[in-house]
């Protein structure tokens, strides 16, 4: 069954997989615990594309599995895969919190890249799950760090690493410690922007200002001054959206991000800075819910990872969508690590592109959508 799973609608490519050795190892190491967990006793967190959820359901005939996936593309892929294999009624999707975890005795977890993301998940499990809960957290060896044990050990008295298999490993955690005050989201004042950032654990860059984002914000004044409707594409904690809304009182901004943690953070950042009436945040894969020719200005600090893999697929998807969503004459402002050299890509998918800034690490470009569509006139 696992061999039938697909990544769609996430980027599909020869070197990107829907199921990997870490998924199989988690399912094998957790098999005895899953066999006795019972219906409603299992939660799955950050399943990539459904391998953990559907693998556990199929092997142990489970019902009422509760699932949280930070990434929308993973959530949609699980739903598609579950339909394809006839198991769509065996699980429900939830936000990270009490509803996901109350009464749960077994948690299968794909370790997130960000330690702060793991810290928020570990705290939630320790806080809300059954005191006898066992956590099976796995990843490929190259993404595991000793710090992950330490983060789990902040919430659990017992953390053990499994023997490796096919360059993958499992950390097993049990005996939850009694939790203190809820640690996330974190709030921090960015003095240089006079802006308060609110960040959940898995949000990009946490409560800090990313260096690329800072460089892009330096060009804020020049970004299409007559714009009324702007989009912060891949908004993370919403710093770009909120900085723009604060600088331009007549402008509305839609922030989009596929990460649930990012969306919750950006909404809270907008509220903390008094611009929630003009900044709307949606969880979306790129801009699939936004109409053609509907925006004057798009700001984007694009991702260069898909999950753990360095891949330009997400950025290209975002630029393609930008060509569709911008009105003729609308502008895309983007920043990227100069070695990635996205200029040709944005020129192709959006329109005529100029480099407007370059420092030792980053390049900022402005692309203007042509009158006849994505290709320059
Ligand atoms: C480099 S971060 C920039 C975040 C934020 N704009 C900033 O400047 O701090 C890229 C963001 O794109 C989001 N992202 C990646 N793929 C996406 C997709 N397909 N649709 C929407 N957002 C996506 C990530 O979750 C991440 O928050």
XYZ file of C-alpha atoms and ligand atoms in Angstrom:
404
model
C 0.000 0.000 0.000
C 2.800 2.473 0.896
C 4.153 2.113 -2.648
C 0.923 3.645 -4.016
C 1.244 6.952 -2.127
C 1.943 10.176 -4.024
C 3.185 13.623 -2.993
C 0.602 15.467 -5.156
C -0.262 18.393 -4.855
C 3.242 18.978 -3.507
C 6.059 19.158 -6.010
C 6.775 15.761 -7.585
C 10.223 15.042 -9.011
C 12.595 12.111 -9.427
C 14.602 12.853 -6.261
C 11.566 13.622 -4.035
C 9.695 10.743 -2.383
C 6.254 10.272 -0.773
C 7.533 7.545 1.592
C 11.048 7.002 2.896
C 13.089 4.737 5.175
C 12.366 6.899 8.249
C 8.599 6.433 7.772
C 9.055 2.651 7.522
C 11.319 2.586 10.585
C 8.826 4.595 12.697
C 6.048 2.163 11.735
C 8.217 -0.866 12.551
C 9.573 0.410 15.895
C 6.083 1.545 16.995
C 4.336 -1.658 15.813
C 3.936 -3.263 19.271
C 2.616 -0.036 20.804
C 0.243 0.537 17.862
C -1.107 -2.994 18.186
C -2.462 -2.237 21.678
C -3.208 1.515 21.329
C -6.827 0.944 20.331
C -9.231 3.165 18.372
C -8.823 6.843 19.260
C -5.513 6.175 21.022
C -3.134 7.234 18.222
C -2.043 10.667 16.985
C 0.248 11.359 14.040
C 2.173 14.628 13.763
C 3.858 16.039 10.662
C 3.286 13.004 8.514
C 4.840 13.854 5.135
C 2.243 12.582 2.682
C 0.299 9.971 4.658
C 2.782 7.099 5.050
C 2.588 7.128 8.859
C -1.170 7.604 9.143
C -2.197 5.213 6.385
C 0.594 2.740 7.154
C -0.498 2.526 10.818
C -4.206 2.364 9.946
C -3.680 -0.389 7.365
C -1.317 -2.510 9.473
C -3.342 -2.329 12.720
C -6.873 -1.735 11.412
C -7.046 1.538 13.410
C -9.950 3.977 13.542
C -10.230 7.560 14.811
C -6.547 8.368 14.310
C -5.966 12.076 14.930
C -3.542 13.889 12.618
C -1.791 17.250 12.641
C 0.358 18.348 9.683
C 1.895 21.788 9.675
C 2.107 21.881 5.880
C -1.049 22.184 3.795
C 0.447 20.276 0.862
C 1.057 17.317 3.206
C -2.515 17.550 4.485
C -3.923 17.574 0.943
C -1.651 14.726 -0.154
C -2.753 12.595 2.825
C -6.404 13.277 1.950
C -5.820 12.312 -1.715
C -3.868 9.193 -0.765
C -6.444 8.165 1.857
C -9.212 8.416 -0.756
C -7.168 6.450 -3.268
C -6.621 3.541 -0.858
C -10.135 3.687 0.647
C -9.107 4.776 4.173
C -10.402 8.365 4.234
C -12.816 7.671 7.113
C -10.135 6.382 9.467
C -8.568 9.699 10.529
C -9.436 13.331 11.306
C -7.249 16.458 10.922
C -6.652 18.817 13.885
C -4.674 21.843 14.983
C -1.745 21.193 17.331
C -3.360 21.221 20.786
C -5.683 19.514 23.238
C -8.202 18.240 20.654
C -5.424 16.440 18.805
C -3.841 14.836 21.837
C -6.284 14.297 24.695
C -6.362 10.589 25.659
C -3.671 9.663 23.105
C -1.309 6.831 24.096
C 0.877 6.577 20.977
C 2.256 9.472 18.925
C 4.033 8.937 15.599
C 6.090 12.011 14.767
C 8.165 12.985 11.768
C 10.800 15.208 13.399
C 10.521 18.785 12.117
C 13.659 20.623 10.996
C 13.292 23.507 13.430
C 14.113 22.755 17.058
C 11.554 25.339 18.133
C 8.945 23.450 16.110
C 9.886 20.256 17.945
C 9.787 22.066 21.300
C 6.206 23.264 20.718
C 5.101 19.766 19.644
C 6.839 18.052 22.602
C 5.273 20.507 25.033
C 1.808 19.920 23.558
C 2.163 16.113 23.795
C 3.405 16.268 27.392
C 0.650 18.743 28.302
C -2.390 17.089 26.699
C -1.744 13.390 25.929
C -2.309 10.424 28.279
C 0.447 10.315 30.986
C 1.392 6.856 29.675
C 1.973 8.212 26.139
C 4.864 6.880 24.042
C 6.299 9.067 21.291
C 8.062 7.543 18.257
C 9.885 10.394 16.532
C 11.957 9.677 13.445
C 14.004 11.259 10.709
C 16.756 10.565 8.229
C 20.173 10.567 9.991
C 21.373 13.627 8.089
C 18.621 15.751 9.644
C 18.949 14.398 13.198
C 20.967 16.392 15.695
C 21.848 15.665 19.365
C 19.949 18.851 20.216
C 16.713 17.054 19.285
C 17.242 14.644 22.214
C 17.757 17.638 24.492
C 14.578 19.331 23.270
C 12.527 16.160 23.817
C 14.166 15.749 27.244
C 12.752 19.148 28.283
C 9.263 17.616 28.106
C 9.931 13.891 28.773
C 11.898 12.125 31.533
C 12.924 9.266 29.241
C 14.341 9.773 25.720
C 16.119 6.960 23.902
C 17.586 6.638 20.420
C 16.955 3.469 18.393
C 19.616 1.671 16.399
C 19.819 3.160 12.921
C 18.477 1.483 9.800
C 18.927 2.651 6.206
C 20.346 5.980 7.392
C 17.304 6.665 9.591
C 16.775 6.649 13.343
C 13.985 6.882 15.917
C 13.928 8.771 19.209
C 11.464 7.247 21.675
C 10.134 9.494 24.444
C 7.979 8.589 27.459
C 7.151 9.796 30.981
C 5.937 13.340 30.294
C 7.158 15.980 32.755
C 4.590 18.238 34.329
C 4.319 21.228 32.001
C 4.937 24.855 32.991
C 3.285 27.891 31.359
C 2.451 27.417 27.632
C 5.747 28.416 25.932
C 4.455 29.312 22.443
C 3.868 31.593 20.630
C 6.884 33.745 21.463
C 6.557 37.548 21.237
C 9.468 39.843 20.480
C 9.835 43.513 19.623
C 11.915 44.187 16.481
C 13.254 47.627 17.375
C 14.695 48.327 13.918
C 11.225 47.975 12.337
C 9.208 49.155 15.337
C 7.206 45.963 14.979
C 6.205 43.166 17.376
C 6.650 39.647 15.976
C 4.616 36.709 17.253
C 6.046 33.284 16.368
C 4.904 29.709 16.831
C 7.675 27.122 16.997
C 7.543 25.938 13.375
C 7.337 29.406 11.794
C 10.279 30.336 9.550
C 13.014 32.266 11.394
C 11.038 32.260 14.661
C 10.658 35.738 16.174
C 13.819 36.960 14.388
C 14.140 39.078 11.257
C 15.613 36.999 8.417
C 18.554 38.752 6.713
C 16.962 38.407 3.267
C 13.693 39.832 4.567
C 15.562 42.760 6.118
C 17.238 43.523 2.774
C 13.887 43.362 0.950
C 12.277 45.721 3.500
C 15.036 48.285 2.822
C 13.360 48.758 -0.595
C 9.808 49.159 0.773
C 9.375 52.778 -0.313
C 10.054 51.983 -3.972
C 7.570 49.112 -4.168
C 4.713 50.174 -6.450
C 3.703 53.350 -4.556
C 0.140 53.426 -6.026
C -0.652 49.819 -4.989
C -3.948 49.180 -3.184
C -3.913 45.390 -2.899
C -0.749 43.560 -1.976
C 0.162 39.960 -1.231
C 2.862 38.662 1.103
C 3.498 35.310 -0.571
C 4.895 32.748 1.878
C 4.320 35.194 4.720
C 5.918 33.266 7.626
C 5.357 35.347 10.765
C 3.932 38.160 8.606
C 6.773 40.657 8.982
C 6.618 41.820 5.340
C 2.811 42.107 5.339
C 2.750 44.054 8.593
C 5.671 46.342 7.697
C 3.934 47.212 4.421
C 0.521 47.756 6.058
C 2.062 49.987 8.722
C 3.917 52.074 6.134
C 0.832 52.503 3.886
C -2.432 53.134 5.746
C -4.598 52.819 2.587
C -3.286 49.462 1.486
C -4.699 46.002 2.220
C -2.485 42.919 2.298
C -3.223 39.215 2.040
C -0.564 36.989 3.590
C -0.505 33.380 2.407
C 1.491 30.468 3.742
C 1.044 26.723 3.628
C 2.320 26.293 7.208
C -0.336 26.286 9.951
C 2.242 27.671 12.404
C 3.070 30.517 10.016
C -0.580 31.427 9.486
C -1.324 31.501 13.237
C 1.838 33.569 13.784
C 1.111 36.077 11.009
C -2.464 36.621 12.233
C -1.147 37.259 15.734
C 1.620 39.556 14.425
C -0.969 41.615 12.489
C -3.152 41.886 15.611
C -0.207 42.824 17.833
C 0.627 45.728 15.521
C -2.936 47.034 15.134
C -3.289 46.204 11.410
C -5.482 43.081 11.571
C -8.267 45.031 9.790
C -6.056 45.393 6.686
C -3.968 42.210 6.844
C -5.803 38.964 6.078
C -3.892 35.702 6.395
C -4.848 32.486 4.606
C -3.398 28.996 4.641
C -2.887 28.257 0.989
C -0.581 26.419 -1.370
C 1.103 29.423 -2.999
C -1.979 31.514 -4.004
C -4.453 28.905 -5.249
C -7.400 30.706 -3.577
C -6.549 34.128 -5.044
C -8.123 35.273 -8.318
C -6.385 36.148 -11.598
C -5.422 39.825 -12.091
C -6.353 40.735 -8.518
C -3.206 42.235 -6.946
C -0.983 45.247 -7.619
C 2.011 44.139 -5.631
C 3.448 40.788 -4.499
C 6.297 40.539 -1.977
C 8.089 37.231 -1.681
C 11.091 35.873 0.162
C 10.783 32.431 -1.419
C 11.639 29.093 0.186
C 14.551 27.148 -1.196
C 13.668 23.962 0.661
C 10.864 21.479 0.162
C 10.657 19.799 3.548
C 14.257 18.848 4.211
C 15.434 18.830 0.575
C 16.991 21.859 -1.118
C 14.799 22.296 -4.180
C 13.602 25.239 -6.264
C 10.198 23.669 -7.031
C 8.265 25.684 -4.406
C 9.795 28.972 -5.518
C 8.973 28.253 -9.154
C 5.390 27.392 -8.213
C 5.150 30.736 -6.395
C 6.518 32.733 -9.312
C 4.192 30.982 -11.782
C 1.233 31.868 -9.573
C 2.444 35.460 -9.276
C 2.272 35.830 -13.073
C -1.395 34.827 -12.890
C -2.418 36.892 -9.851
C -0.746 40.221 -10.673
C -2.621 42.776 -12.729
C -0.814 44.075 -15.830
C 1.677 46.651 -14.547
C 1.681 44.964 -11.125
C 5.026 44.312 -9.462
C 6.708 41.343 -7.830
C 9.499 42.215 -5.406
C 11.598 39.285 -4.361
C 14.847 38.510 -2.567
C 17.046 35.467 -2.963
C 20.499 34.151 -2.197
C 22.473 35.523 -5.134
C 23.891 32.114 -6.095
C 20.362 30.872 -6.865
C 20.049 33.406 -9.665
C 16.262 33.433 -9.924
C 16.242 36.476 -12.214
C 15.691 34.454 -15.405
C 12.905 32.497 -13.716
C 10.955 35.562 -12.547
C 11.488 37.239 -15.912
C 9.976 34.182 -17.593
C 7.001 33.684 -15.247
C 6.184 37.271 -14.238
C 7.687 39.853 -16.604
C 10.514 42.322 -17.190
C 12.875 42.068 -14.233
C 15.481 44.472 -12.873
C 18.000 43.872 -10.132
C 17.400 46.734 -7.691
C 19.728 45.704 -4.888
C 22.612 43.371 -4.258
C 24.682 42.938 -1.115
C 27.247 40.300 -0.193
C 24.640 37.581 0.086
C 21.308 38.605 -1.421
C 19.785 40.020 -4.577
C 16.522 41.995 -4.665
C 14.600 42.147 -7.942
C 11.508 43.952 -9.204
C 9.482 42.257 -11.947
C 6.676 44.063 -13.775
C 3.891 41.975 -15.245
C 3.504 42.660 -18.950
C 0.220 43.719 -20.565
C -0.370 40.409 -22.298
C 0.376 38.178 -19.302
C 3.333 36.526 -17.723
C 5.701 36.902 -20.652
C 7.183 40.398 -21.125
C 5.546 42.463 -23.918
C 11.899 32.084 3.329
S 10.393 31.940 4.207
C 9.866 33.646 4.275
C 8.879 33.942 5.372
C 8.497 35.410 5.564
N 7.926 35.984 4.353
C 9.699 36.220 5.998
O 10.162 36.983 5.160
O 10.151 36.089 7.139
C 9.336 31.199 2.989
C 7.927 30.891 3.462
O 7.228 30.276 2.372
C 6.342 29.304 2.889
N 6.003 28.351 1.826
C 6.781 27.372 1.293
N 6.136 26.715 0.330
C 4.908 27.296 0.237
C 3.764 27.067 -0.576
N 3.754 26.111 -1.502
N 2.692 27.871 -0.405
C 2.682 28.848 0.534
N 3.741 29.109 1.343
C 4.825 28.343 1.195
C 7.112 28.700 4.051
O 6.241 28.057 4.971
C 7.816 29.929 4.641
O 7.050 30.519 5.664
